[in-house]
Coordinates of C-alpha atoms in Angstrom, one line a residue:
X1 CA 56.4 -122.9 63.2
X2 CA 55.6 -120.6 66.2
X3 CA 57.4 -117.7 64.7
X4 CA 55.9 -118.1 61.4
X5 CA 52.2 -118.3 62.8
X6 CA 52.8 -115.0 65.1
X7 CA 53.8 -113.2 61.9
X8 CA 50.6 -113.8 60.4
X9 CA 48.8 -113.0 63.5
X10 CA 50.9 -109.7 63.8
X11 CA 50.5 -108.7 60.2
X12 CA 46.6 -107.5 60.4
X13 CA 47.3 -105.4 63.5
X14 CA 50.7 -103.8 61.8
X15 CA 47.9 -103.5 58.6
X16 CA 46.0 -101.0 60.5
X17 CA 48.7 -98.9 62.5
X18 CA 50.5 -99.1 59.4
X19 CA 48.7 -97.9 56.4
X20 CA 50.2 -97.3 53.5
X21 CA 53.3 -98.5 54.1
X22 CA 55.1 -101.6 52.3
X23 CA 54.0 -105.1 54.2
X24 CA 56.4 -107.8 55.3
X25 CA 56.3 -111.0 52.5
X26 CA 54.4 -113.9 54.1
X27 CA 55.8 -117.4 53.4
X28 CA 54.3 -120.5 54.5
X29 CA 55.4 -123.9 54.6
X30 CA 52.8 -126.3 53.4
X31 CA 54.5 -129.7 53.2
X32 CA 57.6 -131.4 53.4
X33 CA 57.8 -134.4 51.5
X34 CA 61.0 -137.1 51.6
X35 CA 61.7 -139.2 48.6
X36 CA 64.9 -141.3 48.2
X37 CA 67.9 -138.1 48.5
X38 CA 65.3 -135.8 47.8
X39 CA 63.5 -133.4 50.3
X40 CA 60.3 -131.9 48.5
X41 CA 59.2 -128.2 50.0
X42 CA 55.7 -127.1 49.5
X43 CA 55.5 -123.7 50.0
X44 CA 53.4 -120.4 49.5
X45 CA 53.9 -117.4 49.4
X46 CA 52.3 -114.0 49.9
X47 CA 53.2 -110.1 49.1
X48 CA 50.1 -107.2 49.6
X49 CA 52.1 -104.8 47.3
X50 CA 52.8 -108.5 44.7
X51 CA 56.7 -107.6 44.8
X52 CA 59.3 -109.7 43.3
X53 CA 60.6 -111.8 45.7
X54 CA 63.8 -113.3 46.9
X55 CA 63.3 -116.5 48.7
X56 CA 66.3 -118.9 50.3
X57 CA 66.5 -121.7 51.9
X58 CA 68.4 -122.9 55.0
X59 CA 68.3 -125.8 56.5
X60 CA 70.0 -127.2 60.3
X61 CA 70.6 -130.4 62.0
X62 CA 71.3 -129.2 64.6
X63 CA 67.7 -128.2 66.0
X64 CA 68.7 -124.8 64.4
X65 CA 71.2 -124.0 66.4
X66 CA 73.6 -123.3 63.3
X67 CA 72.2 -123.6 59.2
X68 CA 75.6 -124.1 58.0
X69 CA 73.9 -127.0 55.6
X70 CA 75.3 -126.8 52.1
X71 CA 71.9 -126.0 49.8
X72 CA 73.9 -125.3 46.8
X73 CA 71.9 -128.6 45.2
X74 CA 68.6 -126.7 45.6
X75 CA 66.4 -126.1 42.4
X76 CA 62.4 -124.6 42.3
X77 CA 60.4 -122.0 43.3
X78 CA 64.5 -120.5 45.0
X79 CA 66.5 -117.5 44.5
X80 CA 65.1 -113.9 42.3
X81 CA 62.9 -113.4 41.4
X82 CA 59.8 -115.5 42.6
X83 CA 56.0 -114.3 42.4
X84 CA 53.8 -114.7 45.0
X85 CA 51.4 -117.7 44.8
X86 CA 50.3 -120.7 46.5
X87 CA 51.6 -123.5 44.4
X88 CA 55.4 -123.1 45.0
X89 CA 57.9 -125.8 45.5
X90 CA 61.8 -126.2 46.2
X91 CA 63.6 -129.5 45.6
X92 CA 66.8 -130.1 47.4
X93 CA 69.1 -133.2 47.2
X94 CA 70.7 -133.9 50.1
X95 CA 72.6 -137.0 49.4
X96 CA 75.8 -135.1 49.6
X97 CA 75.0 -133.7 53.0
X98 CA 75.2 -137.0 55.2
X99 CA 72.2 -136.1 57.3
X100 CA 70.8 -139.7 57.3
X101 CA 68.7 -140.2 60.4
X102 CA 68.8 -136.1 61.5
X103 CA 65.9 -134.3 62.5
X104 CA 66.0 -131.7 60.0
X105 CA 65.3 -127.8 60.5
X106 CA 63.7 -126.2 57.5
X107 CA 64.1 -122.1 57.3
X108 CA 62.7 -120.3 54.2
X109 CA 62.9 -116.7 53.7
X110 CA 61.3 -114.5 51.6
X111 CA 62.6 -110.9 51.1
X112 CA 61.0 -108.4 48.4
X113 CA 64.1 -106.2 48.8
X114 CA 62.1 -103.3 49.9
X115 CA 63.9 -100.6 52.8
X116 CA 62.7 -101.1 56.0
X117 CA 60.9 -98.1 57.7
X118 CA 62.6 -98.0 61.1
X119 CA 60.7 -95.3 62.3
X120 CA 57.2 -97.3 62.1
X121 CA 58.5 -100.2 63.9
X122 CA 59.7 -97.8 67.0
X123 CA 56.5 -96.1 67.2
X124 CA 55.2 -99.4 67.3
X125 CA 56.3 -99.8 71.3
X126 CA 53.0 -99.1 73.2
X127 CA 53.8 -98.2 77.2
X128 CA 50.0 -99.6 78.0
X129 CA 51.7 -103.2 76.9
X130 CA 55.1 -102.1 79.6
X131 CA 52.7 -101.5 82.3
X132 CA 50.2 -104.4 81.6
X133 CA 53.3 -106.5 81.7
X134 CA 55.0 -104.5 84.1
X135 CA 51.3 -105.0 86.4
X136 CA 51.9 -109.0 86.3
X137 CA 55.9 -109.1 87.1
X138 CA 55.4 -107.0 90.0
X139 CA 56.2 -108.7 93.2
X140 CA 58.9 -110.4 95.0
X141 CA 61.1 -112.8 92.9
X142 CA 63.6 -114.3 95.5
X143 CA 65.3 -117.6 95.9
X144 CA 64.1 -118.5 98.9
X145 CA 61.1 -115.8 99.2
X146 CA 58.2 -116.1 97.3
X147 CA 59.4 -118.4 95.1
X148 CA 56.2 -119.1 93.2
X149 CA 56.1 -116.1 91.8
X150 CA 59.5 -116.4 90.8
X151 CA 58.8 -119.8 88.6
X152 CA 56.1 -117.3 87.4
X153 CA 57.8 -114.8 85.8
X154 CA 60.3 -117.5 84.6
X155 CA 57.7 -119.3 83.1
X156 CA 56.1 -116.3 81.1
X157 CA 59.5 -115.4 80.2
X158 CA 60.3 -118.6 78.5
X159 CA 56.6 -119.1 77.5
X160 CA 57.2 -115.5 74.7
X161 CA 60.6 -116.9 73.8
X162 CA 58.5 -120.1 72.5
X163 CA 56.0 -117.8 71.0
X164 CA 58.4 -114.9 69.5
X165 CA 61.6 -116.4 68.5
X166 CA 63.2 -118.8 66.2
X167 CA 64.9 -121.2 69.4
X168 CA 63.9 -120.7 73.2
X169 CA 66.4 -122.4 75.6
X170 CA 67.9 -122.1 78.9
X171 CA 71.1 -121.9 81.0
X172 CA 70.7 -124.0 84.5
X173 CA 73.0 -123.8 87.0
X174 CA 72.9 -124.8 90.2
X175 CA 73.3 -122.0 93.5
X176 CA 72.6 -124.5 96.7
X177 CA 69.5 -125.9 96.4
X178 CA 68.0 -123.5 94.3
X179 CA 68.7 -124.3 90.1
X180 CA 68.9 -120.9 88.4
X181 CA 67.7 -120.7 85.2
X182 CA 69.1 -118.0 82.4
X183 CA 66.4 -117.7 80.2
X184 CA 67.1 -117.0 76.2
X185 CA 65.4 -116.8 72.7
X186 CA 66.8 -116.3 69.4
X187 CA 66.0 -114.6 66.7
X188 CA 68.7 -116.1 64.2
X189 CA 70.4 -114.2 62.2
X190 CA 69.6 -115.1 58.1
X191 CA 73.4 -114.1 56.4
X192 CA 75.7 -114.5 59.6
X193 CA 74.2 -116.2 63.1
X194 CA 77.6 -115.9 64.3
X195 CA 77.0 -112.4 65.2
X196 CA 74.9 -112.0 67.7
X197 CA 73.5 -109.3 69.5
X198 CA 71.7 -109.3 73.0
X199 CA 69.2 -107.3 74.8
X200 CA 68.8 -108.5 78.4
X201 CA 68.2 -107.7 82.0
X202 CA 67.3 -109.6 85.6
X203 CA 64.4 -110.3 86.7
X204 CA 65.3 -111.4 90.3
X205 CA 64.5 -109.2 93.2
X206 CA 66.1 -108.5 96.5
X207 CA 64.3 -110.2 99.5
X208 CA 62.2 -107.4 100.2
X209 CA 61.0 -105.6 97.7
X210 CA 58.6 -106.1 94.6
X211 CA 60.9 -104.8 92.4
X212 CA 58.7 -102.6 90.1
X213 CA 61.9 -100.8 89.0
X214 CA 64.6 -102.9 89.9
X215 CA 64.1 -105.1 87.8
X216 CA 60.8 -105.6 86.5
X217 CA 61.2 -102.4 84.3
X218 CA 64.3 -103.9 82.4
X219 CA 62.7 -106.9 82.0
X220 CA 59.1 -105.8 80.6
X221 CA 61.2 -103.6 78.4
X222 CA 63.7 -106.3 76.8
X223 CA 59.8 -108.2 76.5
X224 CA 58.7 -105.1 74.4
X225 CA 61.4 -105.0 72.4
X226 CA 60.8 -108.5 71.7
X227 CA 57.4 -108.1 70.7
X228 CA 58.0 -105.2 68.1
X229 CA 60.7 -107.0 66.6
X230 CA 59.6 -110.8 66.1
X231 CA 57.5 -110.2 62.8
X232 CA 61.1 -109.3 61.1
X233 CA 63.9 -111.0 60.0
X234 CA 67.9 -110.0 60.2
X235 CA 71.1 -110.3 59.0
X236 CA 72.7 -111.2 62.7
X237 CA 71.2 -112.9 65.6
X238 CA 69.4 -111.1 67.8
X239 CA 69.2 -112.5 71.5
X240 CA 67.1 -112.0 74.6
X241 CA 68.4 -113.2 77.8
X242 CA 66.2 -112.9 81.1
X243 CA 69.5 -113.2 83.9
X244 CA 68.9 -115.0 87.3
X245 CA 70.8 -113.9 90.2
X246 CA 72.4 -110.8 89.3
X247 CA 71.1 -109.5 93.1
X248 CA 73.5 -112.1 94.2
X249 CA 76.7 -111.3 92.8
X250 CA 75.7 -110.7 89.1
X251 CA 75.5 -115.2 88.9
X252 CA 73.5 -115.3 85.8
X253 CA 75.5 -113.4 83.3
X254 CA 79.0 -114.8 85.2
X255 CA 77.5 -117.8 84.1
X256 CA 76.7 -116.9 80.7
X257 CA 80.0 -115.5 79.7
X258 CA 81.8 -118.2 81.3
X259 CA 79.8 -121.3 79.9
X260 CA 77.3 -119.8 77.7
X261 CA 78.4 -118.5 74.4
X262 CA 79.1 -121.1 71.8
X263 CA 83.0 -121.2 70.4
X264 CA 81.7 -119.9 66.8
X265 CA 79.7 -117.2 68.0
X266 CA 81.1 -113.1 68.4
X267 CA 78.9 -111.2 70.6
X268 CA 78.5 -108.0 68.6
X269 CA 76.5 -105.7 70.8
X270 CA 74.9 -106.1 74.6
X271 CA 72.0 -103.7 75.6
X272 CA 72.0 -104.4 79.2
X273 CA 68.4 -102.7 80.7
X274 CA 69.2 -102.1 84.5
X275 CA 65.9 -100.3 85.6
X276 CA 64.5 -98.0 83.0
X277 CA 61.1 -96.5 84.8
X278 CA 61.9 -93.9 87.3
X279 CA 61.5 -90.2 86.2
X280 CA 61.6 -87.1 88.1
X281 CA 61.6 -83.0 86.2
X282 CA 61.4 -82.1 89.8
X283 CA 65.0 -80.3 90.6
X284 CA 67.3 -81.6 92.9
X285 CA 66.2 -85.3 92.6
X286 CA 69.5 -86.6 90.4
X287 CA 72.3 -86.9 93.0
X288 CA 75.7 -88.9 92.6
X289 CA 78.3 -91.1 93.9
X290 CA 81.1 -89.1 95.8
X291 CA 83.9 -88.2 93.2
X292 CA 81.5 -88.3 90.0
X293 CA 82.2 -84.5 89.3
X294 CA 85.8 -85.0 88.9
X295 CA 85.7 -88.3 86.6
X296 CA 82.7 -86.8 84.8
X297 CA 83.4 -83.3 84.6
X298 CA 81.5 -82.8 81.5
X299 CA 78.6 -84.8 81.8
X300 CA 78.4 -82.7 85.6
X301 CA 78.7 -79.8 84.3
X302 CA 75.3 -80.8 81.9
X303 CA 73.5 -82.0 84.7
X304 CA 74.2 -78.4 86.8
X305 CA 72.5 -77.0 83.7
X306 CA 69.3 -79.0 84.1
X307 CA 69.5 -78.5 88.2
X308 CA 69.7 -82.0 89.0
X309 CA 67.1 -83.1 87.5
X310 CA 65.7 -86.8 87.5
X311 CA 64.6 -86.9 83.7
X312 CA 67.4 -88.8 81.9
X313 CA 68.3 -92.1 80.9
X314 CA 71.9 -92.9 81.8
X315 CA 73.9 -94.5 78.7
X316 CA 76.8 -96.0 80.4
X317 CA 79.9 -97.8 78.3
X318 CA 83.2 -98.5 78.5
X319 CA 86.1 -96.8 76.0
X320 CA 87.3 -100.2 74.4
X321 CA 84.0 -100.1 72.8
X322 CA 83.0 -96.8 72.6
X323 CA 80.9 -96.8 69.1
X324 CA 78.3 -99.5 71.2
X325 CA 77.4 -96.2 72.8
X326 CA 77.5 -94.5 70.1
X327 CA 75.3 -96.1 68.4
X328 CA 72.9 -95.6 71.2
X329 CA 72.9 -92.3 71.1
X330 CA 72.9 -91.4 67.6
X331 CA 69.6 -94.0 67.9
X332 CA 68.0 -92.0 70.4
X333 CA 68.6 -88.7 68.6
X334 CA 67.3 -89.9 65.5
X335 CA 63.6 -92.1 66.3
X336 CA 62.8 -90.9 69.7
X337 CA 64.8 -86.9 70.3
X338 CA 62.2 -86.3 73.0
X339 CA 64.0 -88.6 75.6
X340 CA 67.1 -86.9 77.6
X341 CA 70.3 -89.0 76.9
X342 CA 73.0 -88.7 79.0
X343 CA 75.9 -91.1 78.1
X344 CA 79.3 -92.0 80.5
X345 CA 82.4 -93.6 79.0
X346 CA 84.6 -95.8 81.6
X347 CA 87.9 -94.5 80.4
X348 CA 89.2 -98.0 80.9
X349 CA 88.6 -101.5 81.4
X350 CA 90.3 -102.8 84.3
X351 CA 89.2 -101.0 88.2
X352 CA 86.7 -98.6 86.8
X353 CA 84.1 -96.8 89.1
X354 CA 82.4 -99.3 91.4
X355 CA 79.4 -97.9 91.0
X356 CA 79.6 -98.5 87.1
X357 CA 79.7 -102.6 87.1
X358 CA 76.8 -103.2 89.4
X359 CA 74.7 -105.0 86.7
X360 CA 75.1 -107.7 84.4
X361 CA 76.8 -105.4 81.7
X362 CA 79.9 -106.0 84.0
X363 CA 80.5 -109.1 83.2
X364 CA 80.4 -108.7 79.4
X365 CA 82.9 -106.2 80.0
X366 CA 85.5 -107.8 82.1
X367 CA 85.8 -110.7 79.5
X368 CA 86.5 -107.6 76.6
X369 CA 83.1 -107.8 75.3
X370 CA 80.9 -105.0 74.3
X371 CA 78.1 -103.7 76.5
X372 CA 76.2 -100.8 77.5
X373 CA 74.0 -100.2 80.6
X374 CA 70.9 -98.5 80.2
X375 CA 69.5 -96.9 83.5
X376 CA 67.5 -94.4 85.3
X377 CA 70.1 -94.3 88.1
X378 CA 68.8 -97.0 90.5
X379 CA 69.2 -95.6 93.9
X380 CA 71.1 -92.2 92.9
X381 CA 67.4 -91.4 91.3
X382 CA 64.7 -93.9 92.7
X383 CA 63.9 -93.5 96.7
X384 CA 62.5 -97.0 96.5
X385 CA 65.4 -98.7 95.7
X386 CA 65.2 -101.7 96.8
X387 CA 62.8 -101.4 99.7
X388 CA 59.1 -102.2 99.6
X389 CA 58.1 -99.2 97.7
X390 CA 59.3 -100.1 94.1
X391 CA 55.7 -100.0 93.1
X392 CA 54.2 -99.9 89.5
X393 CA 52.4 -96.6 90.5
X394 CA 55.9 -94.8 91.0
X395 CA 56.9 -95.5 87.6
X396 CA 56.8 -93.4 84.1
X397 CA 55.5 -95.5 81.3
X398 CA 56.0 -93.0 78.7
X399 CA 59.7 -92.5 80.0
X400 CA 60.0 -96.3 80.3
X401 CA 58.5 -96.6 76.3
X402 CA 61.3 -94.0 75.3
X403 CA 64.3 -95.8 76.4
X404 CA 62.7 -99.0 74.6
X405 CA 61.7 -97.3 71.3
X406 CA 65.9 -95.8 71.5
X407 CA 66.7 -99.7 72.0
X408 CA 64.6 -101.2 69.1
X409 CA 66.1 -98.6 66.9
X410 CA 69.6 -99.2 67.7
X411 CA 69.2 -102.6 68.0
X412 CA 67.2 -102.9 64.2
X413 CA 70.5 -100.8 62.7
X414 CA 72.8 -102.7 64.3
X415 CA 71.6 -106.2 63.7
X416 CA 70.7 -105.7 60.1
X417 CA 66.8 -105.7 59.8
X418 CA 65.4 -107.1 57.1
X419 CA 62.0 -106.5 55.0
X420 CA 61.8 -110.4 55.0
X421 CA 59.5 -113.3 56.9
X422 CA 60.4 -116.4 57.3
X423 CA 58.8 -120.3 57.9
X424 CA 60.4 -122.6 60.0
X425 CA 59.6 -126.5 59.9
X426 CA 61.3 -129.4 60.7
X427 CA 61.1 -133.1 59.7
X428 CA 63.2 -136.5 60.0
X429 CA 65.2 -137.1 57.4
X430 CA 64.1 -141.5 57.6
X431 CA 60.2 -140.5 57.1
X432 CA 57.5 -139.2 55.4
X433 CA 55.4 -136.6 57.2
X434 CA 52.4 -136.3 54.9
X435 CA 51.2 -140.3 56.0
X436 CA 50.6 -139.9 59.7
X437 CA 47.9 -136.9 58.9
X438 CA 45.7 -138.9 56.7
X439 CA 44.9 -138.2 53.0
X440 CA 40.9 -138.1 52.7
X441 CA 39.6 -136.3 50.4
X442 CA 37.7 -132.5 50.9
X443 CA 34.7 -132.8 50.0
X444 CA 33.1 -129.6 47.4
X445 CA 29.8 -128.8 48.0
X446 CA 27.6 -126.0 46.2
X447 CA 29.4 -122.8 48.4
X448 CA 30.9 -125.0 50.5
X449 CA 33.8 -127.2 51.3
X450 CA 33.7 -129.8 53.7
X451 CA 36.6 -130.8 55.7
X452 CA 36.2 -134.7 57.4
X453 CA 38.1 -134.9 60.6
X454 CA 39.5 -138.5 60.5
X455 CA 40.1 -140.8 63.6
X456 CA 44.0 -141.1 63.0
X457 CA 44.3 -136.7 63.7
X458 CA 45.2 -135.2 66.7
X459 CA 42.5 -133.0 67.8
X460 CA 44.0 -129.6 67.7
X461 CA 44.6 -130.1 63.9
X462 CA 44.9 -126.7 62.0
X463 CA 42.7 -126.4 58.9
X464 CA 43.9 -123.7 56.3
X465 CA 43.1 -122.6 52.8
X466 CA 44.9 -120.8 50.8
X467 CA 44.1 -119.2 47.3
X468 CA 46.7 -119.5 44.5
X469 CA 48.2 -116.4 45.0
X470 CA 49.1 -116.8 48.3
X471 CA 46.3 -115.5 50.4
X472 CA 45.2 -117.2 53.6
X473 CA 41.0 -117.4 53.2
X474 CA 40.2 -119.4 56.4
X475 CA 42.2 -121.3 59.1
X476 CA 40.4 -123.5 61.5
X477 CA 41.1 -125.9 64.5
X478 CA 40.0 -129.4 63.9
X479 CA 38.2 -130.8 67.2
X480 CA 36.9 -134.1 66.2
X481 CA 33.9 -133.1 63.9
X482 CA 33.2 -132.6 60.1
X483 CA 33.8 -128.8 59.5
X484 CA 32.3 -126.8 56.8
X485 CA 33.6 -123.8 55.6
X486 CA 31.5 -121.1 53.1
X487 CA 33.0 -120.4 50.0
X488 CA 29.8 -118.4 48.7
X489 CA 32.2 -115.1 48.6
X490 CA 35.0 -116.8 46.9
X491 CA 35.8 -116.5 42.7
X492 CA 36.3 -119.6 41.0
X493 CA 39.3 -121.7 40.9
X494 CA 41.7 -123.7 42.4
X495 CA 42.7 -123.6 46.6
X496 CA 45.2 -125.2 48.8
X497 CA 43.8 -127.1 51.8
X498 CA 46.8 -127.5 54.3
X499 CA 46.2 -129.9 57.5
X500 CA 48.9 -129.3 60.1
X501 CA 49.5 -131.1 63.4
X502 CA 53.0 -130.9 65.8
X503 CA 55.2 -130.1 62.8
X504 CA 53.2 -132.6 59.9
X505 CA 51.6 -131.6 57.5
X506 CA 49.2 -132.4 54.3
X507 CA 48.3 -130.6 51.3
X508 CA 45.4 -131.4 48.9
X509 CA 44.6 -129.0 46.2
X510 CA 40.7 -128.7 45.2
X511 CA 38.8 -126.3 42.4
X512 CA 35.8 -124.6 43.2
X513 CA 33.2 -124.2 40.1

């Protein structure tokens, strides 16, 4: 349910900053009921603009991994169009699908088949968020130096991929006594999670150095990224991967590549972020390996024009998969044409220039796989590279927020976005869930409804009440008291009273004189 929750969360702040323009759908899943071959989904279901709506269902067993599920059976409250409300249901029989005993993943979407405006959602990345983040990932993250720190950032960074995407899940691996840990959350794809694309970047450090830039940059931007893009849905998988180890050899995308990516799954696109904060209009600050002038000729010959300035990101991809780069660019040119894009095309795959495979890009490459690397230049730019001077305070947050917004943009295009949201659930296929969570009855008082907390819930219960059309009037926590709620501004009619505790839930419907 996490992603479903944030969505609501999100959706007042994106009310504000977005006035005016059409809001996301908002489905909830109420209840989940099992009867003989027959899974009951309670649902509701809200739209601000009261579009016609397009809802599917999906379901996994495989912890939602894959929803390859046939849910051809499904009648209801399914398919176009559906009104908003609070009262809608979707039966499914699953006799024919053999998942006796499973623990079932439940995914509904609701689209109203409005166009997405692409533009909002990249002016949505905020560079006070990169350096707040930016401010806490600071500081040595080494093996075998300041490890604490290091189970810090990993922590955080697997604490948002709980919080923002569909599955969170790692890749250990073991490197002497130290157990790396590739860190990775989903966003799955709603016509086609085979095709998966991936934003990504380390977040080790080298011995010495806090690593403002290298890599703490890549990794609070693949973090932004992430939190623009979790209230929406898409046609392909979207993936974020925090890599271990890449100062050591590029380990934690080897790793991935080699052991990582499931048999059914085509990796479409790779935004690799390899430090993304260092900027310099000062001339003279962009130098170059020896021999770039004659591989590069052209993109020299730009760079002579802007007198070596530091003020670019560097695009880097590889011919094979040229329109990944592409797609970059024309990104860049059309949501964010203030930020200097310079792009360089290995002109083949095997023994291209050294200096071009010295992130985790590489090793998407050398197995055929498409990848770009986004970078300021590392040491050809920064001074600080990787010494104790890669400090938050050198850094360019409005530089840093432009190579992110360029990212979202290319990354919404290419992944399909969607003007959909989506409730997850899950449930055993053997039980009921609604038992465990009690059934007492709420209690209507004169402008008021009272809401027992019974001995047999969890404290931490969630409390919410919906009207019939959808529209979420109060959510509370239960902490082992009797809570009453006002109703004294509320019309007349009938509400929804959901109870909800670690994936259960309740409904009870009550009428207010």
């Amino acid at each position: 349910m996490n992603r479903s929750l944030l969505t609501i969360a999100l959706l007042f702040s994106f009310l504000v900053l977005s006035f005016g323009q059409n809001q996301v759908p908002v489905v909830r899943i109420l209840n989940l009921q099992i009867d003989e071959d027959k899974l009951t989904i309670d649902y509701s279901l809200e739209d601000a603009e009261n579009d016609e709506m397009e809802v599917s269902l999906r379901v996994s067993d495989d912890g939602g991994k894959s929803f390859d599920l046939s849910v051809t059976s499904a009648s209801g409250d399914i398919g176009f169009p559906v009104q908003a409300g609070a009262n809608r249901q979707i039966e499914w029989d699953y006799a024919a699908a053999d998942v006796m005993g499973s623990e079932l993943t439940v995914q509904l979407i609701a689209d109203d088949r409005q166009e997405v405006d692409i533009q909002a959602i990249v002016d949505q990345v905020d560079s006070n968020r990169l350096r707040a983040d930016l401010e806490f990932v600071e500081g040595i993250r080494f093996r075998n130096f300041n490890r604490n720190h290091l189970r810090e950032v990993q922590d955080s960074l697997f604490g948002r991929m709980v919080q923002d995407c569909d599955l969170a899940y790692e890749q250990q691996f073991e490197r002497g006594s130290y157990t790396a840990r590739n860190i990775i959350g989903d966003i799955i794809g709603q016509a086609d999670n085979t095709s998966v694309h991936i934003v990504d970047a380390h977040y080790d450090t080298v011995s010495n150095s806090p690593g403002a830039d290298d890599n703490g940059s890549g990794v609070v931007g693949f973090l932004e990224v992430l939190r623009v893009l979790a209230p929406y849905s898409f046609e392909e998988t979207v993936r974020f991967i925090g890599f271990d180890l890449e100062e050591e050899g590029l380990l934690g995308s080897q790793e991935y590549v080699a052991n990582g990516i499931p048999a059914h799954e085509t990796i479409s696109s790779v935004f690799n972020f390899e430090m993304i904060g260092y900027f310099d209009d000062t001339p003279n600050t962009q130098i170059f390996p020896s021999g770039f002038e004659i591989l590069f000729p052209d993109v020299f010959a730009q760079l002579v024009d802007q007198e070596f300035r530091g003020n670019f990101v560097t695009n880097v991809g590889i011919q094979l998969h040229e329109e990944l780069l592409q797609a970059f660019d024309t990104a860049a040119a059309r949501y964010v044409p203030e930020l200097n894009n310079i792009s360089l095309v290995a002109d083949r795959l095997t023994f291209p220039p050294p200096d071009l495979l010295r992130s985790d890009h590489a090793s998407f490459w050398l197995e055929g796989l498409p990848a770009i690397m986004l970078t300021d230049g590392a040491n050809f730019r920064n001074p600080h590279y990787h010494d104790v001077g890669d400090t938050v305070d050198k850094l360019n947050f409005g530089f840093m927020a432009n190579v992110v917004k360029a990212t979202v943009g290319a990354l919404a295009e290419r992944a399909g976005i969607k003007h959909s949201g989506q409730a997850v659930s899950s449930i055993s296929i053997s039980t009921s869930v609604a038992e465990p969570l009690c059934q007492e009855v709420v209690q209507v008082q004169p402008a008021m409804l009272v809401l027992p907390y019974a001995d047999c819930r969890a404290p931490g219960t969630t409390a919410r009440i919906l009207s019939m059309d959808g529209r979420l009037m109060n959510s509370q926590i239960l902490r082992q008291e009797t809570l009453e709620i006002s109703t004294s501004s509320w019309s007349s009619g009938i509400y929804i009273v959901q109870f909800e505790s670690k994936g259960q839930s309740f409904i009870q419907k009550v009428f207010l004189p």
